mmCIF file of C-alpha atoms and ligand atoms in Angstrom:
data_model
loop_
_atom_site.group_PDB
_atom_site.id
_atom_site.type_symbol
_atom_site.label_atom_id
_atom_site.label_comp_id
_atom_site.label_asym_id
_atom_site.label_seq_id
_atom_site.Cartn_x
_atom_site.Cartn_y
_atom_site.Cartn_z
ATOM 1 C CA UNK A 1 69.221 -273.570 -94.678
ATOM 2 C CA UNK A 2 66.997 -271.909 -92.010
ATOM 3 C CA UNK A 3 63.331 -272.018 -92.730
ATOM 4 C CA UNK A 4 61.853 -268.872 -94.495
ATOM 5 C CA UNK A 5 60.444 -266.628 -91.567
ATOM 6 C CA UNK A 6 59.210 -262.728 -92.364
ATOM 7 C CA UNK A 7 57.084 -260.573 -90.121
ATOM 8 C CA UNK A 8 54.771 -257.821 -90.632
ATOM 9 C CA UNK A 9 55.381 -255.020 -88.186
ATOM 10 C CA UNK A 10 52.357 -252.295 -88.647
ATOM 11 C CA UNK A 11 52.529 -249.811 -85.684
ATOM 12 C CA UNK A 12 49.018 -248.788 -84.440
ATOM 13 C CA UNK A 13 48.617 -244.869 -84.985
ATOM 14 C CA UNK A 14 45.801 -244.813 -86.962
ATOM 15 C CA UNK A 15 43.881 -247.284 -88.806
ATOM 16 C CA UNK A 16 45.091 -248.936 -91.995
ATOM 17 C CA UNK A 17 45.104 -247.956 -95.446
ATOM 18 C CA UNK A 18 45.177 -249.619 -99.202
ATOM 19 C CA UNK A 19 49.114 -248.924 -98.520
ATOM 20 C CA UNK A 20 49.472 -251.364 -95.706
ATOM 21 C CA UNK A 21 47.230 -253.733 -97.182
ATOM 22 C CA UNK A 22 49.507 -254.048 -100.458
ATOM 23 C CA UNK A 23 52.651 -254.540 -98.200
ATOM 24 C CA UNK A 24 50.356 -257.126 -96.446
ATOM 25 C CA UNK A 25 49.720 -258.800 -99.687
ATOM 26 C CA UNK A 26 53.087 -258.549 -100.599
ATOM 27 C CA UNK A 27 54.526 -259.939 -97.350
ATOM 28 C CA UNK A 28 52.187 -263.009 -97.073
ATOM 29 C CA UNK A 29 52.363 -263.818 -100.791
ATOM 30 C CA UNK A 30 56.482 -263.940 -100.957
ATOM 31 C CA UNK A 31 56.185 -266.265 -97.685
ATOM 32 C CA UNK A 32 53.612 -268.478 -99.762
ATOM 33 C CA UNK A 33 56.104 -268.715 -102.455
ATOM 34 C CA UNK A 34 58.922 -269.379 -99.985
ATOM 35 C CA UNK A 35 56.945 -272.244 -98.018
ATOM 36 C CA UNK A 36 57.597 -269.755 -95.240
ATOM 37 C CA UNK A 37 55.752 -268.240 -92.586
ATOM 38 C CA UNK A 38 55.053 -264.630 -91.751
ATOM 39 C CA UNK A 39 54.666 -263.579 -88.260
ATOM 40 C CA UNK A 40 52.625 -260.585 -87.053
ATOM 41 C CA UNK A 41 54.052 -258.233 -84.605
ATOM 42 C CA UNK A 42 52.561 -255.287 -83.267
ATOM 43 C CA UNK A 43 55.284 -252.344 -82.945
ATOM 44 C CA UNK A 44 53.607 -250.051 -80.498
ATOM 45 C CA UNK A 45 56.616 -248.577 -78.940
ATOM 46 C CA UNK A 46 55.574 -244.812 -79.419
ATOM 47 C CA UNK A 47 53.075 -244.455 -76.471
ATOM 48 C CA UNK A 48 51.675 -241.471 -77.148
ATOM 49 C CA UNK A 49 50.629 -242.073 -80.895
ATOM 50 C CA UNK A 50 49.468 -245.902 -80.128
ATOM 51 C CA UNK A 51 45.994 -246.610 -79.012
ATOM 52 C CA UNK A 52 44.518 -250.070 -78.552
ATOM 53 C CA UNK A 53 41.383 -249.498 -81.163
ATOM 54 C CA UNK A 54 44.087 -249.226 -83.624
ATOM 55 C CA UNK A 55 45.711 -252.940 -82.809
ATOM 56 C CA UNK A 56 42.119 -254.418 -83.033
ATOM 57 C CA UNK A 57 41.789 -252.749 -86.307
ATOM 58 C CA UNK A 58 44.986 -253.977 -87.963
ATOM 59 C CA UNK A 59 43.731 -257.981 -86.282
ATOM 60 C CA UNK A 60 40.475 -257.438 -87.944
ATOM 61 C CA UNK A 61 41.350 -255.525 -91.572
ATOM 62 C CA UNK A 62 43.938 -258.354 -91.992
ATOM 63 C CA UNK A 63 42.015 -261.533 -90.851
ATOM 64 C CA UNK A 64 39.109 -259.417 -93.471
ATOM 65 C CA UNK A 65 42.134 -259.858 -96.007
ATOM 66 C CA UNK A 66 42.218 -263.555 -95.637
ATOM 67 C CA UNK A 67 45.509 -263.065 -93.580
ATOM 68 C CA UNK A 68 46.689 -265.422 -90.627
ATOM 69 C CA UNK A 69 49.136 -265.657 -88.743
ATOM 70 C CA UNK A 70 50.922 -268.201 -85.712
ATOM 71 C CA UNK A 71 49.449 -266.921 -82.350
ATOM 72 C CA UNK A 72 50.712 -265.768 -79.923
ATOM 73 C CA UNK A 73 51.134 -262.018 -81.960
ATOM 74 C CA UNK A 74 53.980 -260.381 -80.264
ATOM 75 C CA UNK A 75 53.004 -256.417 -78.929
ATOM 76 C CA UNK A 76 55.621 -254.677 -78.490
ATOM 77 C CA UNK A 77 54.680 -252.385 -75.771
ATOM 78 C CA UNK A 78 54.462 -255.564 -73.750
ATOM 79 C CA UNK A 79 58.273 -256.045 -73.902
ATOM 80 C CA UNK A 80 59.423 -252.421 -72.922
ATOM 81 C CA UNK A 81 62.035 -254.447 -70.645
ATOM 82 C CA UNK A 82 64.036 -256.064 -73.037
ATOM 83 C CA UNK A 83 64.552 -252.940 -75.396
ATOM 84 C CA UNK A 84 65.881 -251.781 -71.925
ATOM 85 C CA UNK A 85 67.951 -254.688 -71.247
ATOM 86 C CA UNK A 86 69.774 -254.190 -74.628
ATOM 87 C CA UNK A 87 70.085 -250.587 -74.277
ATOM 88 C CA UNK A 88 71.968 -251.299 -70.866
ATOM 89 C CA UNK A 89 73.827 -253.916 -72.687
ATOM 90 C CA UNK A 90 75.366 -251.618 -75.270
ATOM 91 C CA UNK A 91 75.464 -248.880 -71.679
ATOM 92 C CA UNK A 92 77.515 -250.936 -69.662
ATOM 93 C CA UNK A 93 80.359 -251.450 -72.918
ATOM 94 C CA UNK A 94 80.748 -247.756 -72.859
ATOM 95 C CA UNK A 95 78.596 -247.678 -76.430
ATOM 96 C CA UNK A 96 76.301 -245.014 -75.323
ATOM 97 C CA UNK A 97 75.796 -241.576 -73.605
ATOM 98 C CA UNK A 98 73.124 -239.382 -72.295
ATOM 99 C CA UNK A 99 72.402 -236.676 -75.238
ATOM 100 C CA UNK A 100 70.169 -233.652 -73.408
ATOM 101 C CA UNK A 101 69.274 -231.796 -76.711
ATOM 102 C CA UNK A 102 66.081 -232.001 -77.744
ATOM 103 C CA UNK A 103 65.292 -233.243 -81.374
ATOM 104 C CA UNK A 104 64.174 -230.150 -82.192
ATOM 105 C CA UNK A 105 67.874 -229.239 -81.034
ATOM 106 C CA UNK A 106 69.378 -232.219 -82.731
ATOM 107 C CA UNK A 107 67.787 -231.608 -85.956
ATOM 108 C CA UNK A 108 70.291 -228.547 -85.854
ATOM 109 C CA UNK A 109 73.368 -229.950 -85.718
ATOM 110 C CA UNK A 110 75.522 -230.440 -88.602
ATOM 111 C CA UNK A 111 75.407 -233.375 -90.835
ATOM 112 C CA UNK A 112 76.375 -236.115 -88.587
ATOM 113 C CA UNK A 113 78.923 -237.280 -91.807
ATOM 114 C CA UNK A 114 81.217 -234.381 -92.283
ATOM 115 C CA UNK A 115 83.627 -234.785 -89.357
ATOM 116 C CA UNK A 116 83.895 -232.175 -86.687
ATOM 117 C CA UNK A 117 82.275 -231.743 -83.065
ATOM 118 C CA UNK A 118 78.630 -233.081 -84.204
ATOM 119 C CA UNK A 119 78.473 -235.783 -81.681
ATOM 120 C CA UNK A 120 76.866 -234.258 -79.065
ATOM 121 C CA UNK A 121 78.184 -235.915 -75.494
ATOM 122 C CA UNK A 122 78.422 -235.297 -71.572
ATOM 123 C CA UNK A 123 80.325 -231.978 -72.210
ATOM 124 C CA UNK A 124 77.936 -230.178 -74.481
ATOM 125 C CA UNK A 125 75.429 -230.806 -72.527
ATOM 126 C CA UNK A 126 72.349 -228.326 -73.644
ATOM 127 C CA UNK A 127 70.351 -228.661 -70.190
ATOM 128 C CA UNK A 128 66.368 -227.680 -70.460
ATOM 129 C CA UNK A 129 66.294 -228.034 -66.612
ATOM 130 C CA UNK A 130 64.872 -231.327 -67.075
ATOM 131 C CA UNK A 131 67.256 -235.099 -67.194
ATOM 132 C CA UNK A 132 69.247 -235.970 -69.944
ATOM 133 C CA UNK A 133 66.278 -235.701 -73.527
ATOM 134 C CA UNK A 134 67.726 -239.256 -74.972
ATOM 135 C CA UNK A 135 70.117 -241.719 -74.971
ATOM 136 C CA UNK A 136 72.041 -242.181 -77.836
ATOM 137 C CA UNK A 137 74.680 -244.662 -79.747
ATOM 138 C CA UNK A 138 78.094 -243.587 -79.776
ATOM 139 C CA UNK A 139 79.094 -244.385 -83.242
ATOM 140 C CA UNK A 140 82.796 -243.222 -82.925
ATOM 141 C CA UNK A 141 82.744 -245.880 -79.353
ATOM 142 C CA UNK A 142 80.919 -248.500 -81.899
ATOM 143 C CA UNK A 143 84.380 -247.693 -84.450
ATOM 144 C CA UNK A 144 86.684 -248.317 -82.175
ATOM 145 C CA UNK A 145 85.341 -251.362 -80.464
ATOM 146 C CA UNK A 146 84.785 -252.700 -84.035
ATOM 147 C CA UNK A 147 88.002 -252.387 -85.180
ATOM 148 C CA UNK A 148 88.096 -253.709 -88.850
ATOM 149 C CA UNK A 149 84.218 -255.115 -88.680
ATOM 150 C CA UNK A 150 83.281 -251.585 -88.601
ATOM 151 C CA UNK A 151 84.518 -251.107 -92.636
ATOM 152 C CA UNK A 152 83.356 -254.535 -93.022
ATOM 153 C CA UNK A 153 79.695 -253.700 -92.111
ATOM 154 C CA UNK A 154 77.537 -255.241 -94.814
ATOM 155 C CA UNK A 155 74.030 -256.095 -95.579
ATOM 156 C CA UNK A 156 72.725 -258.914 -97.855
ATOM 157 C CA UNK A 157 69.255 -257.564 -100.226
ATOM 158 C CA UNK A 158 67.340 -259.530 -102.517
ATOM 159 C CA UNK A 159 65.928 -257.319 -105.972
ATOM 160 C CA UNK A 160 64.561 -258.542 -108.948
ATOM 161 C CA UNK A 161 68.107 -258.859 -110.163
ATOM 162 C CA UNK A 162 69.003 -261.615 -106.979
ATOM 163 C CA UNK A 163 71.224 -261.132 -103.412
ATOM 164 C CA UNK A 164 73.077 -258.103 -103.543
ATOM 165 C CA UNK A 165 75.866 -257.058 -101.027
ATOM 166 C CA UNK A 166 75.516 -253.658 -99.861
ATOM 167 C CA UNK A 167 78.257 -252.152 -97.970
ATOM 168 C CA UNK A 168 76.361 -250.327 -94.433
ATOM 169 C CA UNK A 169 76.596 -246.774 -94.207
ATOM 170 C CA UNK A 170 75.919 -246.807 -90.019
ATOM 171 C CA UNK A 171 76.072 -243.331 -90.034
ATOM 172 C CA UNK A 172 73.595 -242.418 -92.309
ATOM 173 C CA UNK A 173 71.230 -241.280 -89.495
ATOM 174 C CA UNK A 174 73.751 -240.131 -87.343
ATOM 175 C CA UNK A 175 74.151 -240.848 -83.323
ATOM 176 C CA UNK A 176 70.890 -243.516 -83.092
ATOM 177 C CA UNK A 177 68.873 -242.283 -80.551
ATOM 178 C CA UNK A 178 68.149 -245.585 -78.806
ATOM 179 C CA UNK A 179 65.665 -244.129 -76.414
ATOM 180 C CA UNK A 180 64.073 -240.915 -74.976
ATOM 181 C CA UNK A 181 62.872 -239.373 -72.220
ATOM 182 C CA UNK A 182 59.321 -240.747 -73.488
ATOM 183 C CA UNK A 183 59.470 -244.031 -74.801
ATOM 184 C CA UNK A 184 61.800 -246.257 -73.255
ATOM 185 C CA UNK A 185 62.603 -248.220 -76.638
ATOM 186 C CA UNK A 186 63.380 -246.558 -80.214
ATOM 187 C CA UNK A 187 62.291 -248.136 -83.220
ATOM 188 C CA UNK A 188 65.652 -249.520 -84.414
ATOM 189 C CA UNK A 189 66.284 -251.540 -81.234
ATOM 190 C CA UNK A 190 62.877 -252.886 -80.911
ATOM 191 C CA UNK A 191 62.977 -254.082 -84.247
ATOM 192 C CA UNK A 192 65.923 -255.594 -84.347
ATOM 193 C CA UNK A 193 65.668 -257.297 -81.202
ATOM 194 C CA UNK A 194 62.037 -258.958 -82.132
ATOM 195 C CA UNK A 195 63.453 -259.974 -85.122
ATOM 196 C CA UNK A 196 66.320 -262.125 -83.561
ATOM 197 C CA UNK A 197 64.129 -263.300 -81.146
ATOM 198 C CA UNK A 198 61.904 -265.092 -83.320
ATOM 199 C CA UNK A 199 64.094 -266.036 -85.483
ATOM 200 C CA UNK A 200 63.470 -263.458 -88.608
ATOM 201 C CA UNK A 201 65.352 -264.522 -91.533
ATOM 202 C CA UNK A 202 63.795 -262.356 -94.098
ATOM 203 C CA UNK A 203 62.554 -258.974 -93.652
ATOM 204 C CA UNK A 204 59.960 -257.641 -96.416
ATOM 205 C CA UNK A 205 59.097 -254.076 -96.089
ATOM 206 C CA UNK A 206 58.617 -250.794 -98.481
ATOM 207 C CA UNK A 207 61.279 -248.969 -99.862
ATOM 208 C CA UNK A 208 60.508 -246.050 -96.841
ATOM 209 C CA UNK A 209 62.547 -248.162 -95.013
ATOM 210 C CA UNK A 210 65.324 -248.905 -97.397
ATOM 211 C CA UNK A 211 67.958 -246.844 -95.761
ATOM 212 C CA UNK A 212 67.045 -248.863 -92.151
ATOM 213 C CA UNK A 213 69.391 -251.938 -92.827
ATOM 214 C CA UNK A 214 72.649 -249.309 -92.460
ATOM 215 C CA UNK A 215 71.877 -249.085 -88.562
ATOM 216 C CA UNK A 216 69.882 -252.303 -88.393
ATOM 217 C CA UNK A 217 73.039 -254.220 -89.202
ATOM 218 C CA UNK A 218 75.356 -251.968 -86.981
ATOM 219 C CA UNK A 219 72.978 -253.321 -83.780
ATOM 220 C CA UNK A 220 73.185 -256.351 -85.006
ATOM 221 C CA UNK A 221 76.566 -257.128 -85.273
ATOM 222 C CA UNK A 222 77.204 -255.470 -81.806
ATOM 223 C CA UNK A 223 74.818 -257.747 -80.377
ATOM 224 C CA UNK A 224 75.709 -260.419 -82.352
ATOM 225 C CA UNK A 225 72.387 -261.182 -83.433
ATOM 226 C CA UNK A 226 71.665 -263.164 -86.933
ATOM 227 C CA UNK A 227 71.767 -260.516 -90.392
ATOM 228 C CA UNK A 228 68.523 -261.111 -92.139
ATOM 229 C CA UNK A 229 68.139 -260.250 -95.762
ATOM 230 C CA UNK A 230 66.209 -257.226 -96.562
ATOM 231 C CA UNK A 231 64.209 -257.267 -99.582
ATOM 232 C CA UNK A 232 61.867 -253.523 -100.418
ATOM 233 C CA UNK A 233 58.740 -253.221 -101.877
ATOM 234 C CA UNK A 234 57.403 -250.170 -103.690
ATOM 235 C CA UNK A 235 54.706 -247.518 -102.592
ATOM 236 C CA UNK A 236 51.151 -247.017 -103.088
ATOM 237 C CA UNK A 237 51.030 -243.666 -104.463
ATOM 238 C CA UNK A 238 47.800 -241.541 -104.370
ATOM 239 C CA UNK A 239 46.665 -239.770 -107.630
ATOM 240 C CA UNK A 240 49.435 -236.717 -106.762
ATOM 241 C CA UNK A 241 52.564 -239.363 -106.536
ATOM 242 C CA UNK A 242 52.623 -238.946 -103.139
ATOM 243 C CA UNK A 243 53.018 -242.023 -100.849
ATOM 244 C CA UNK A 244 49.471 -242.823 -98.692
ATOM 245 C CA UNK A 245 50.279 -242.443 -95.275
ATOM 246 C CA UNK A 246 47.943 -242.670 -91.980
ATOM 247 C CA UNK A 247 49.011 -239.603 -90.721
ATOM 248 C CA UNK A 248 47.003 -238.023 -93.770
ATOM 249 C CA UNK A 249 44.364 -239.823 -92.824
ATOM 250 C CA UNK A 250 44.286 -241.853 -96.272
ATOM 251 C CA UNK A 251 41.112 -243.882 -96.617
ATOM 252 C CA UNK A 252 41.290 -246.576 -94.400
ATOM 253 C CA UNK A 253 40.605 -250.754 -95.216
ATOM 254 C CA UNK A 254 37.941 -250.119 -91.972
ATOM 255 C CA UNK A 255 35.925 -247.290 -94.065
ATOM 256 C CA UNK A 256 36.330 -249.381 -97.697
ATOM 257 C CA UNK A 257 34.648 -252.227 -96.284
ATOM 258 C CA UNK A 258 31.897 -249.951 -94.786
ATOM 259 C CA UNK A 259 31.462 -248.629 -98.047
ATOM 260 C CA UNK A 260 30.695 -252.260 -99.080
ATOM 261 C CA UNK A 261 34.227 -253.104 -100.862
ATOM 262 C CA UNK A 262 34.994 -256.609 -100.662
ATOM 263 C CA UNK A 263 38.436 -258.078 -99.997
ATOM 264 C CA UNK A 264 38.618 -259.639 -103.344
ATOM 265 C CA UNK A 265 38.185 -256.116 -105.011
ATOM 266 C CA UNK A 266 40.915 -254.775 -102.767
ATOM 267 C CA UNK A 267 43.303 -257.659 -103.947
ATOM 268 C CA UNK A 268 42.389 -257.000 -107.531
ATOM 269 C CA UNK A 269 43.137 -253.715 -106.785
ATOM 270 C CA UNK A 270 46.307 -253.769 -105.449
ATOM 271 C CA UNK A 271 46.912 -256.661 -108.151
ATOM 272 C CA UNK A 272 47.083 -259.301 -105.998
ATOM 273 C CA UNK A 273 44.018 -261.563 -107.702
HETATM 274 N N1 LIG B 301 56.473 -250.566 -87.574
HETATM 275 C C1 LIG B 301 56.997 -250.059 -88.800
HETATM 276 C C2 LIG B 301 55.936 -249.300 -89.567
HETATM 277 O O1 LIG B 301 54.775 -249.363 -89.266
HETATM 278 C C3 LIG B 301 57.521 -251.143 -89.697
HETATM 279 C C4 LIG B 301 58.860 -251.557 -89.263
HETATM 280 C C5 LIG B 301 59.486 -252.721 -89.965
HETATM 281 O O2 LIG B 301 58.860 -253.394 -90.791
HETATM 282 O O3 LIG B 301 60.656 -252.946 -89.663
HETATM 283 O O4 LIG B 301 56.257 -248.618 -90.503
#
């Protein structure tokens, strides 16, 4: 059996918040248990939300957490050329096309489940005058070059109740939009990319994220890269129910400590004492 090897993967847009820190916990604590490792892995992809305080915020709050991790940390933004290199991979078998709506456009379009002409391609073209908005996976190309792996698409989760096999519902998000006009690398193919690379055999993130092994597994099996299990946390909620999240500018680890919280009252917090 392969060692136990997780990652966490914050991405950089603001600084972060009791939320992140309880996935933290969470993450290093099931490696600890494992006699695993977690890596750390910057996912700063989205170039115009990134910003290099944020990165040496999430080394500092975390190593303030009692946190480590192997060195060197892999930054994503670094690596724009090998999100590229698979996106040409899955271009040259005929797996993609050039999608010129925008997502404003795209958010539009019919439920990309209930069958009809929803997959945008080459001849419904919307031009805005400028090139082509995104470029986008083919999921009827990904069928047929599948064949009968397509049906057999399937994920492996751990829960408190053990490994579960979950059928994949690939198009659950529709076409993937596997890059855009301004980032040269979605999410989905950066991720799962990194996470063959260095050899990710479990991935531990919050349920936001539950639906992502449905397309996660798709790229991986076209790529023939190794299935990880998946295993979901829950959410920090705030006093309304409603998940913390940086773009509401939840109270960051960064201000806590100002106020003169420790690290030890944040794990006791978050229950991890
Ligand atoms: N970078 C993602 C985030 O900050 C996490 C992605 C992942 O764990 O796969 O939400």
């Amino acid at each position: 059996m392969s060692p136990f090897r997780t990652r966490f993967a914050p991405s950089p847009t603001f600084y972060l918040h009791l939320g992140h820190a309880a996935s933290a916990l969470h993450v290093w604590r099931r490696a600890a248990d494992a006699d695993g490792e977690v890596l750390l892995r910057i996912e700063d992809i989205d170039t115009t939300r990134c910003r290099p305080e944020y990165t040496a915020a999430i080394y500092e709050d975390l190593a303030w957490l009692g946190l480590t991790w192997p060195e060197p940390v892999r930054v994503q933004s670094e690596h724009f050329s090998d999100y590229e290199a698979v996106v040409e991979a899955l271009t040259r078998r005929g797996l993609t096309y050039r999608c010129f709506r925008t997502r404003s456009a795209l958010a539009e379009l019919p439920d990309p489940r209930r069958p009809g002409p929803h997959a945008p391609d080459e001849e419904t073209e919307l031009l805005d005058g400028g090139g082509p908005f995104a470029r986008r996976l083919s999921l009827s190309a990904c069928r047929e070059e599948l064949g009968d792996a397509w049906e057999a698409l399937s994920f492996t989760e751990r829960t408190p109740q053990g490994l579960v096999t979950r059928t994949a519902d690939p198009m659950c998000e529709g076409d993937l939009v596997l890059a855009r006009k301004d980032s040269p690398s979605a999410y989905h193919v950066a991720a799962t990319h990194d996470d063959a690379l260095q050899g990710v055999t479990d991935i531990i993130r919050g349920e936001d994220l539950i639906d992502a092994p449905h397309v996660q597994t798709l790229l991986q099996t076209l790529m023939g890269w190794p299935a990880p299990v998946y295993e979901h946390h829950s959410l920090v909620l705030d006093e309304t129910g409603q998940k913390l999240s940086k773009r509401q500018q939840s109270i960051s680890l960064a201000s806590l400590r100002a106020d003169g919280m420790t690290a030890d009252q944040i794990r006791s917090r978050l229950g991890f004492s």
